[in-house]
Each structure stands twice: as structure tokens, then as C-alpha cells.
Short mmCIF file of C-alpha atoms in Angstrom, two decimals:
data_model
loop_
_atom_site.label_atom_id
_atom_site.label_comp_id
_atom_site.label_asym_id
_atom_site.label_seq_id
_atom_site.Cartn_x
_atom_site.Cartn_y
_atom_site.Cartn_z
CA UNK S 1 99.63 94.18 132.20
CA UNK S 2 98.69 94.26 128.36
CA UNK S 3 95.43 93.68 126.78
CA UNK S 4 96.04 91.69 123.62
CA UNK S 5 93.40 91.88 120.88
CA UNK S 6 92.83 89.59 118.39
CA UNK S 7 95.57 87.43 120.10
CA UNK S 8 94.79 84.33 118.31
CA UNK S 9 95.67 85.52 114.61
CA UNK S 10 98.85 85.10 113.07
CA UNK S 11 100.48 88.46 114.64
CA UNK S 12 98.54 88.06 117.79
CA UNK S 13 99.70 84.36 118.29
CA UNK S 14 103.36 85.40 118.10
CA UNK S 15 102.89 88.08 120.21
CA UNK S 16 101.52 86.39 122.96
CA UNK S 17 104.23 83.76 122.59
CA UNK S 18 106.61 86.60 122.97
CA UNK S 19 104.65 88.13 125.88
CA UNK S 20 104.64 84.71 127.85
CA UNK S 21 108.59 83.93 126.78
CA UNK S 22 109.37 87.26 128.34
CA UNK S 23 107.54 86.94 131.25
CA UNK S 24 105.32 90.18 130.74
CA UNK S 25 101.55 89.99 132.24
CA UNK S 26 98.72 89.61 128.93
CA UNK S 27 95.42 88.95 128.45
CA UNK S 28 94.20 88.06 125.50
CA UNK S 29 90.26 88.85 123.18
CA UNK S 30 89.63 87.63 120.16
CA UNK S 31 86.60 87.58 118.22
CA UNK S 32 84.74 86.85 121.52
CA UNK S 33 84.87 89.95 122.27
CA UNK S 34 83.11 92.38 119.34
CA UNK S 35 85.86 95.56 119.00
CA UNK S 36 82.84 97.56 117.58
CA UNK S 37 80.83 97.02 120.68
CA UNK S 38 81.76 99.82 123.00
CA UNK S 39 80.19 98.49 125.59
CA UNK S 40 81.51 95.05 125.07
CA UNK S 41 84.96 96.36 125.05
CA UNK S 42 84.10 97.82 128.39
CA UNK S 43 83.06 95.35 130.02
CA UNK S 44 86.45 93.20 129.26
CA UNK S 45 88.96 95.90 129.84
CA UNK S 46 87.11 96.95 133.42
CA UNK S 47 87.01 93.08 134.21
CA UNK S 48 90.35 92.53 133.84
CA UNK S 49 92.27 95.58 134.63
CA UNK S 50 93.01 94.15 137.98
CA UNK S 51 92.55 90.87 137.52
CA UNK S 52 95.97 89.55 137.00
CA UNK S 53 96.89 86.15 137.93
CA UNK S 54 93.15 85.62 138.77
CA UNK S 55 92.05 81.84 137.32
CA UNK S 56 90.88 81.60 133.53
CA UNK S 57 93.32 84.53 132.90
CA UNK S 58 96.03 84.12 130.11
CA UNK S 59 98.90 86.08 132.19
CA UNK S 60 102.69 84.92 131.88
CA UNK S 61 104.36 84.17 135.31
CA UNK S 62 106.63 87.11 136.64
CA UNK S 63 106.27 90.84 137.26
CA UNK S 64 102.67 91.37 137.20
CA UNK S 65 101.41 95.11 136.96
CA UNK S 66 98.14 96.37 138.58
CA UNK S 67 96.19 97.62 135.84
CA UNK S 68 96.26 97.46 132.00
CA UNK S 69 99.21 99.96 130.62
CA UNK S 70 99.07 98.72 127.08
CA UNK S 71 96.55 97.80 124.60
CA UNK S 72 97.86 95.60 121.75
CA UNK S 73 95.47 95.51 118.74
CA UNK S 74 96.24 92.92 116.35
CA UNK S 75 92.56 92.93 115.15
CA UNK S 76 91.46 94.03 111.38
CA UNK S 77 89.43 93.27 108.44
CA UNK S 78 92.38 91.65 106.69
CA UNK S 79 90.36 90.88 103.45
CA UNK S 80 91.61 93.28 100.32
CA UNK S 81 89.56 91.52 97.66
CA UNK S 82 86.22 91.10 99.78
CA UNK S 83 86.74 94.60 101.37
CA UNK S 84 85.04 95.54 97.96
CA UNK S 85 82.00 93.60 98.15
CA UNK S 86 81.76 94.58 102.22
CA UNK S 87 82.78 98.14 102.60
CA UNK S 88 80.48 98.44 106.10
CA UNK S 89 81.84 95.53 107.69
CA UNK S 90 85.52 96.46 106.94
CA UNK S 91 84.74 100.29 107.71
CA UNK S 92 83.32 98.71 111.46
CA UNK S 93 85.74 96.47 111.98
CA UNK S 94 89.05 98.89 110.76
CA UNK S 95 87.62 102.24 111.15
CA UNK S 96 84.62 101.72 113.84
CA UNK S 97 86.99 99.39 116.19
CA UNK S 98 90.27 101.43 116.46
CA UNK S 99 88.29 104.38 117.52
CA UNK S 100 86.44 102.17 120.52
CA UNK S 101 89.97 100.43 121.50
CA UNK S 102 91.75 104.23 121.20
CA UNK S 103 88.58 105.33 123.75
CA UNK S 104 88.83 102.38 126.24
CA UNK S 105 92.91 102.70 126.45
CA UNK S 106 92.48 106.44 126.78
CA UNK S 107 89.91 105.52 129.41
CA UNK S 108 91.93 103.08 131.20
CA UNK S 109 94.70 105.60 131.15
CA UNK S 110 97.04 103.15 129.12
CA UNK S 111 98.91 102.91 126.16
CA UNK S 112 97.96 101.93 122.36
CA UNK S 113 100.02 99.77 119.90
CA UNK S 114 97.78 100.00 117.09
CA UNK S 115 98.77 97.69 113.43
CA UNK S 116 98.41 99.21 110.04
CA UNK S 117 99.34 98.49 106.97
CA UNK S 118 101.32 99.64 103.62
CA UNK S 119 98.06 100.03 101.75
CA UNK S 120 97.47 103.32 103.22
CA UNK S 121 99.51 104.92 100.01
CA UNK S 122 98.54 103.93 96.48
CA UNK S 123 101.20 102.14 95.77
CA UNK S 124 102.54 104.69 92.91
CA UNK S 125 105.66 105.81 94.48
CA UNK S 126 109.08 105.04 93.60
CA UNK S 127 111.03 105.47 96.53
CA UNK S 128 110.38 104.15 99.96
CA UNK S 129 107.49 105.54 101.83
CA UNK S 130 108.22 107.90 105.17
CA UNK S 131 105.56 108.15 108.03
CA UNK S 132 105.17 111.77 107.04
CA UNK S 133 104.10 111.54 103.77
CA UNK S 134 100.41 112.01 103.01
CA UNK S 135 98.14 108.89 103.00
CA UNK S 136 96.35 108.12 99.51
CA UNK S 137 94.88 104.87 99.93
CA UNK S 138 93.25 103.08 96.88
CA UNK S 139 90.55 100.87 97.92
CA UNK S 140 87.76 99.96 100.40
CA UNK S 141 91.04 98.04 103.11
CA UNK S 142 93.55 100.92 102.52
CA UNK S 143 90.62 103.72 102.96
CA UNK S 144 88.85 101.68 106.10
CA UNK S 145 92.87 101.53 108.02
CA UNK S 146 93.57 104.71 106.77
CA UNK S 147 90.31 105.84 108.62
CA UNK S 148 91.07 103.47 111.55
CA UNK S 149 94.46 105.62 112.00
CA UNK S 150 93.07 109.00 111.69
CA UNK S 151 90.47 107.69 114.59
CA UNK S 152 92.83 106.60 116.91
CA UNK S 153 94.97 110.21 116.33
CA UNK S 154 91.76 112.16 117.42
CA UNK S 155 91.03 109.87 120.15
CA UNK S 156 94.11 110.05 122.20
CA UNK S 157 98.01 111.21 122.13
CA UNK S 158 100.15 108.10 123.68
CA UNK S 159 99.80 105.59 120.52
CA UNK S 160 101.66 103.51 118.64
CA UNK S 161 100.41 102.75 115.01
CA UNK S 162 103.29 100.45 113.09
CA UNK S 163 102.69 99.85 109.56
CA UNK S 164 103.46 96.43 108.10
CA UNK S 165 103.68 95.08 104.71
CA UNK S 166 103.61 91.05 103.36
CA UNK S 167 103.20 90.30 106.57
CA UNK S 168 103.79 85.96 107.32
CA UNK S 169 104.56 84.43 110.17
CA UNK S 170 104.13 80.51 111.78
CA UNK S 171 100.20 80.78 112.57
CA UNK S 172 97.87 81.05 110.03
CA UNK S 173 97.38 81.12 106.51
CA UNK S 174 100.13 83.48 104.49
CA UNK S 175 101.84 83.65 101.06
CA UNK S 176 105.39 81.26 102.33
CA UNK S 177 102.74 78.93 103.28
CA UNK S 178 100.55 78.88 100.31
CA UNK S 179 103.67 78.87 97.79
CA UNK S 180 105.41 76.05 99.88
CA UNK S 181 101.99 73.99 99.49
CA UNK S 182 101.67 74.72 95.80
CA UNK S 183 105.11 74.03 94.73
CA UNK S 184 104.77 70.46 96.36
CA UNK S 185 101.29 70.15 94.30
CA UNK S 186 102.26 71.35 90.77
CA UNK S 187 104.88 71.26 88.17
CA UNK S 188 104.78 75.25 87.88
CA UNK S 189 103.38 78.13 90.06
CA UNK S 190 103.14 81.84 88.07
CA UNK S 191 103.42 84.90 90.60
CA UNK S 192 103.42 88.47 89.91
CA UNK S 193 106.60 90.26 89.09
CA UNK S 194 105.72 94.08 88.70
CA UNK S 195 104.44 94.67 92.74
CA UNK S 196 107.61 95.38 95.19
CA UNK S 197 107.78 95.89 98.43
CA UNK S 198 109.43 93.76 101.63
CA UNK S 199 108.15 90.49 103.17
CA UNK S 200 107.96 90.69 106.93
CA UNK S 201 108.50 88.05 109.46
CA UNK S 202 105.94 88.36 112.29
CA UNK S 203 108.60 87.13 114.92
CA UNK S 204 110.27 90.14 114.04
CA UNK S 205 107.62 92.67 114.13
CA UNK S 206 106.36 90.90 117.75
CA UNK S 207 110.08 91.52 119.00
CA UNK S 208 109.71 95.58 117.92
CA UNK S 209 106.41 95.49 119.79
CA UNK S 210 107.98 94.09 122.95
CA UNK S 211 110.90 96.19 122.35
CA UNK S 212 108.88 99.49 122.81
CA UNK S 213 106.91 98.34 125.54
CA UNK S 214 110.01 97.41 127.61
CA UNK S 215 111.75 100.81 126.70
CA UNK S 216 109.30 102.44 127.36
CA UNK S 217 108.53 100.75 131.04
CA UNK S 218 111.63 101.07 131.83
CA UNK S 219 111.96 104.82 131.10
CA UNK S 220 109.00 104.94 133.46
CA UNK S 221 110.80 103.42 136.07
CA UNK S 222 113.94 105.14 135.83
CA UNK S 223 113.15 108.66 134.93
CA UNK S 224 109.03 109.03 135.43
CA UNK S 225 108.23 109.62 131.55
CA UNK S 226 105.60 108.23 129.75
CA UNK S 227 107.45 106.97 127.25
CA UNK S 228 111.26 107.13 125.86
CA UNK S 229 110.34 106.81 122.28
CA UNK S 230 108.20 109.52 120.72
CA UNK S 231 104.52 108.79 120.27
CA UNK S 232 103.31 108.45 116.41
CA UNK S 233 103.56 106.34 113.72
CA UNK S 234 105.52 104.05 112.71
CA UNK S 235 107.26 101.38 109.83
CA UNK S 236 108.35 98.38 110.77
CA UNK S 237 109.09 95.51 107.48
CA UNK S 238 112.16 93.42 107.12
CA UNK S 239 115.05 95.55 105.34
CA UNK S 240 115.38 95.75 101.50
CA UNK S 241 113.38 95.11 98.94
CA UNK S 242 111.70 92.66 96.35
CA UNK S 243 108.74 91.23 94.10
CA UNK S 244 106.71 88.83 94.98
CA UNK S 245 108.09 86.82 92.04
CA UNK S 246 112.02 86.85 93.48
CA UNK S 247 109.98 86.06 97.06
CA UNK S 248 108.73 83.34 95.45
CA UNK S 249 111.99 82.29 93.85
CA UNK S 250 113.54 82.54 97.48
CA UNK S 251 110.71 80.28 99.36
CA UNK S 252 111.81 77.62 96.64
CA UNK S 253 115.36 77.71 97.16
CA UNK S 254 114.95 77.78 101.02
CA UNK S 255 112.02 75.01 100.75
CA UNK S 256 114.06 72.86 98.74
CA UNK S 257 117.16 73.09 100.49
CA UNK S 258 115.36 72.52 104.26
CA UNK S 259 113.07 69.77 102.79
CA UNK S 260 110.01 72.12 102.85
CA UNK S 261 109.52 71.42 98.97
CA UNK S 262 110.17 68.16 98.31
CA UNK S 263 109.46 68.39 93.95
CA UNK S 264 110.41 69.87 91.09
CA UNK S 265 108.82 72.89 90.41
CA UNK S 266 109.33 75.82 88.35
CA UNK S 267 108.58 79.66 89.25
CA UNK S 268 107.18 81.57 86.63
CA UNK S 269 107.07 85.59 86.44
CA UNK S 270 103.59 87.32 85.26
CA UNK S 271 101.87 90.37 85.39
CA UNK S 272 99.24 91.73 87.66
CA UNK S 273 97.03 92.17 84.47
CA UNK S 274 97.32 88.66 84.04
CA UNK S 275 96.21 87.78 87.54
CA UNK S 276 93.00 90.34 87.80
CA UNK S 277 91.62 90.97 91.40
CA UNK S 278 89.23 92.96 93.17
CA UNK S 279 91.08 95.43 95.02
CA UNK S 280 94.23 96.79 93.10
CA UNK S 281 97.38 95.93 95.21
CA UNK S 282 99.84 98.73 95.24
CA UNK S 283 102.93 98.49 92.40
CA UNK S 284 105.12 100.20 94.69
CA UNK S 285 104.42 99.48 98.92
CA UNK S 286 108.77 99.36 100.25
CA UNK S 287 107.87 101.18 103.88
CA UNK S 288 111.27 103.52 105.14
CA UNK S 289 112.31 102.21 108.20
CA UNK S 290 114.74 104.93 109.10
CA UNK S 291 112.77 106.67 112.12
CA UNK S 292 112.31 103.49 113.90
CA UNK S 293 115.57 102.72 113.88
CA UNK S 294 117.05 105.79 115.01
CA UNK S 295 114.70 105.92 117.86
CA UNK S 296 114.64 102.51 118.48
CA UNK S 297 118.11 101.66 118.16
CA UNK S 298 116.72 97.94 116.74
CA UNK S 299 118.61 95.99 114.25
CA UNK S 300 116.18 95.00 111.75
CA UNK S 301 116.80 92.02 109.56
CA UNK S 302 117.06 91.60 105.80
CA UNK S 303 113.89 89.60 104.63
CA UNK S 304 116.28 86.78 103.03
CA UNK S 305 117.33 85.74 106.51
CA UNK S 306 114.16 86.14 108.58
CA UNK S 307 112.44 83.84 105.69
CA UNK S 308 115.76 81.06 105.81
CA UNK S 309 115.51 81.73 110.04
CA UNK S 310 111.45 80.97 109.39
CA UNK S 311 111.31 78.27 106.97
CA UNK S 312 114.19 75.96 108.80
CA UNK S 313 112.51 76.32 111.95
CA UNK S 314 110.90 73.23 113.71
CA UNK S 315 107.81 75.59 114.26
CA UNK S 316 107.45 75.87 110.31
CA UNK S 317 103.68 74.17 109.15
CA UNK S 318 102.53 74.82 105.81
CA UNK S 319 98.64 74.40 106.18
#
């Protein structure tokens, strides 16, 4: 069975679609349950870990496994620019909470898929970053899931931590959604031209979560090992690369040509220094994505046709 956490955000919602689609056993916690309450966390693992099926339980229908073997956390303090004005609460929450889930999973004697982010690194390289290359994060959010990482490595050995970048997906507020709702509201939207990295598609990323579990249980099965792919860390984004400007320019071609955008508009580059913020957002955040596949063996879209897959779908709701 897996433990979801924070299953009612964006990534957490597709998840748990996934989960239930594929017939895998889940539970689900969301901010119900405090992830920097130890004993909170406790209490809902123990009272569930062989509970499946029982009534008032979100479980799919199918193969249902005795105890909790994976932990899914989806949950974070997701706010860059407030992150500066709230250092303690994003330290709990990203730091604090990752090293409670990596105790109870250890505990429970399960597995952790832990979710971290590109703005572990600066942001001042120039050529996609590897999983080996040494963390530098600039800012209360990158320093907090930096922190939350380094927790979870001294807590236990059989984790998962995938780092994600422009992450968007059908539930919840993200950047397709916002630009799809200005661009039907105004004559001309400016966005930021000198960040680059790679939109991701959270269908996607939910499909590389439920691809490791199930190669992973099924190496179990077949040949008694913990795992077939190597514990560690982790990129997973949508292949290539681009700005947040030529993202932009995409969502309006797409919108307009699936009815998403139904006006003129017009998409206008500008610099960061032109849009000042809180936190600085990495120039540079393109995530390698070569050790996943090779151990993997996933094919990872290109952004341009996850976003064209996402926006024509009938799931698509700007809010």
C-alpha cells in the first residue's frame, strides 16, 4: 500500500489519480495531518498500515498489500517569494517534515519518494545540472529543500528524492493556467526572457513515480531485491529546454489553436530586473535527465507536446 502525502495538491492529485487508474492500494494526508508533528505522523501511518480496504479509506480496488511499502511526499512550502518573510515555517515544513516522514518510513520499514526541486543550485550554471553536482541554493525555499534532502539522506538509505522544475499540471494554480487567464483578460502580457529551464507536466512526473514503484515491486517479486533501480536522487523535467517567455509564446499558440484563448493578445519579452521579486529565481535551472533514463529505461517527453497533450485535454481548467 502507499501513503500519499499532501495528496490533494496539484502533484498529489495526479498521483492519486494515477494510483487509483492503476489499481495500486493509497491512502492519502493532507494538511490534516501536520508533517512536523512526529507524533501526528505516527499516529496515521500506525493506523493505517493495515488498514486497507477498511471504510473511510482512499484505497484503489485490486491487489492490496498488507502494510505501507511506500511513502509518497508531495508536501512542501511551495512559496519562493514568502519563504523570505517566513524562513521558520518553510525550514518546518521543508526541512523539519522530510526528516519526520524519512523516520516514520524508515520505521515502518518502507520506502520514500521524496519531491525536490531545481532551486537547490543557484541557478548560475550553463549547462544542465547532474544529481552529483554540489547543491548551492540561493534563498530561504532552495536552502529549506536543500536541508529537507540532506535530512532524509541521514535518516535512511531506500529513498527516492526526484527533482522537478516549472512544475504545472490540471489541479491547482500554475503558470499555463495563469497565462491562459491573462491572455483572455488583456491586450498584452510581458514575461521574463533571461530565466531557462524546462516546464514539466505533472502527468508525466506521476507516471515516473508509478513507474519506479512498479519496477521496483516487481523486482521484489521476481528476484527478492529491494529495489531494481538504485536508491538516490533523481531529475525528472520534460526534455529540452526554454524561457519562460518562448513558454509563454507556446501556451498562446496552443490556447489559441484549442480555443483555450479566445483574444488577441500579444506576448511581450522583459527582464527579471524589470519584474523585481523577493527571492531571486535561478537564470539557469535545465535539470540532466540522463541517469533516470538509463536506469529507468522511460521515454520522457519534450515539454512542447506534454503542454499541446495538456492544454487540449477535456481535463484542462484555467482557474
Amino acid at each position: 500500500m502507499v501513503w500519499l502525502i499532501g495528496s490533494k495538491g496539484m502533484l498529489g492529485s495526479e498521483i492519486a489519480r494515477q494510483l487509483t487508474e492503476n489499481r495500486i492500494a493509497w491512502f492519502g494526508s493532507d494538511r490534516e495531518v501536520d508533517i512536523t508533528d512526529p507524533v501526528e505522523l505516527g499516529k496515521c501511518a500506525h493506523s493505517h498500515s493495515s488498514a486497507a480496504g477498511r471504510t473511510g479509506i482512499s484505497v484503489s480496488r485490486g491487489t492490496v498489500l498488507e502494510k505501507i511499502s511506500w511513502v509518497i511526499n508531495c508536501a512542501a512550502y511551495t512559496a519562493v517569494d514568502k519563504a523570505e518573510e517566513e524562513p521558520d515555517k518553510a525550514s518546518q515544513l521543508n526541512a523539519d517534515g522530510p526528516r519526520n516522514i524519512a523516520r516514520i518510513t524508515r520505521e515502518l520499514g518502507a520506502r520514500l519518494i521524496h519531491i525536490s526541486t531545481d532551486y537547490v543550485f543557484d541557478g548560475n550554471g550553463t549547462v544542465p545540472y547532474t544529481e552529483d553536482m554540489q547543491k548551492c541554493p540561493d534563498g530561504v525555499y532552495g536552502k529549506t529543500k536543500a536541508a529537507g534532502e540532506d535530512a532524509i539522506e541521514k535518516e535512511m538509505t531506500q529513498y527516492y528524492i526526484l527533482r522537478t522544475a516549472w512544475l504545472y499540471g490540471f489541479d491547482g494554480k500554475n503558470f499555463v493556467y495563469t497565462m491562459t487567464k491573462a491572455m483572455n483578460a488583456r491586450d498584452e502580457v510581458s514575461v521574463v526572457s533571461d530565466q531557462k529551464g524546462t516546464p514539466t507536466c505533472a502527468a508525466d512526473l506521476a507516471a515516473a513515480i508509478l513507474k519506479i514503484i512498479g519496477t521496483s515491486e516487481k523486482a521484489k517479486s521476481l528476484f527478492g531485491k529491494n529495489s531494481a533501480l538504485p536508491y538516490g536522487i533523481y531529475h525528472f523535467t520534460n526534455l529540452g529546454e526554454t524561457t519562460w517567455f518562448s513558454f509563454a509564446e507556446k501556451i498562446y499558440e496552443l490556447g489559441k489553436k484549442y480555443g483555450r484563448i479566445t483574444k488577441d493578445c500579444t506576448v511581450s519579452p522583459c527582464t527579471s530586473d524589470e519584474y523585481p521579486s523577493a527571492a531571486k529565481r535561478p537564470a539557469y535551472s535545465v535539470l540532466s535527465k540522463e541517469k533516470i533514463q538509463s536506469l529507468l529505461k522511460i521515454k520522457i517527453p519534450f515539454w512542447q507536446d506534454s503542454l499541446e497533450k495538456f492544454i487540449k485535454s477535456s481535463r484542462f481548467a484555467a482557474r
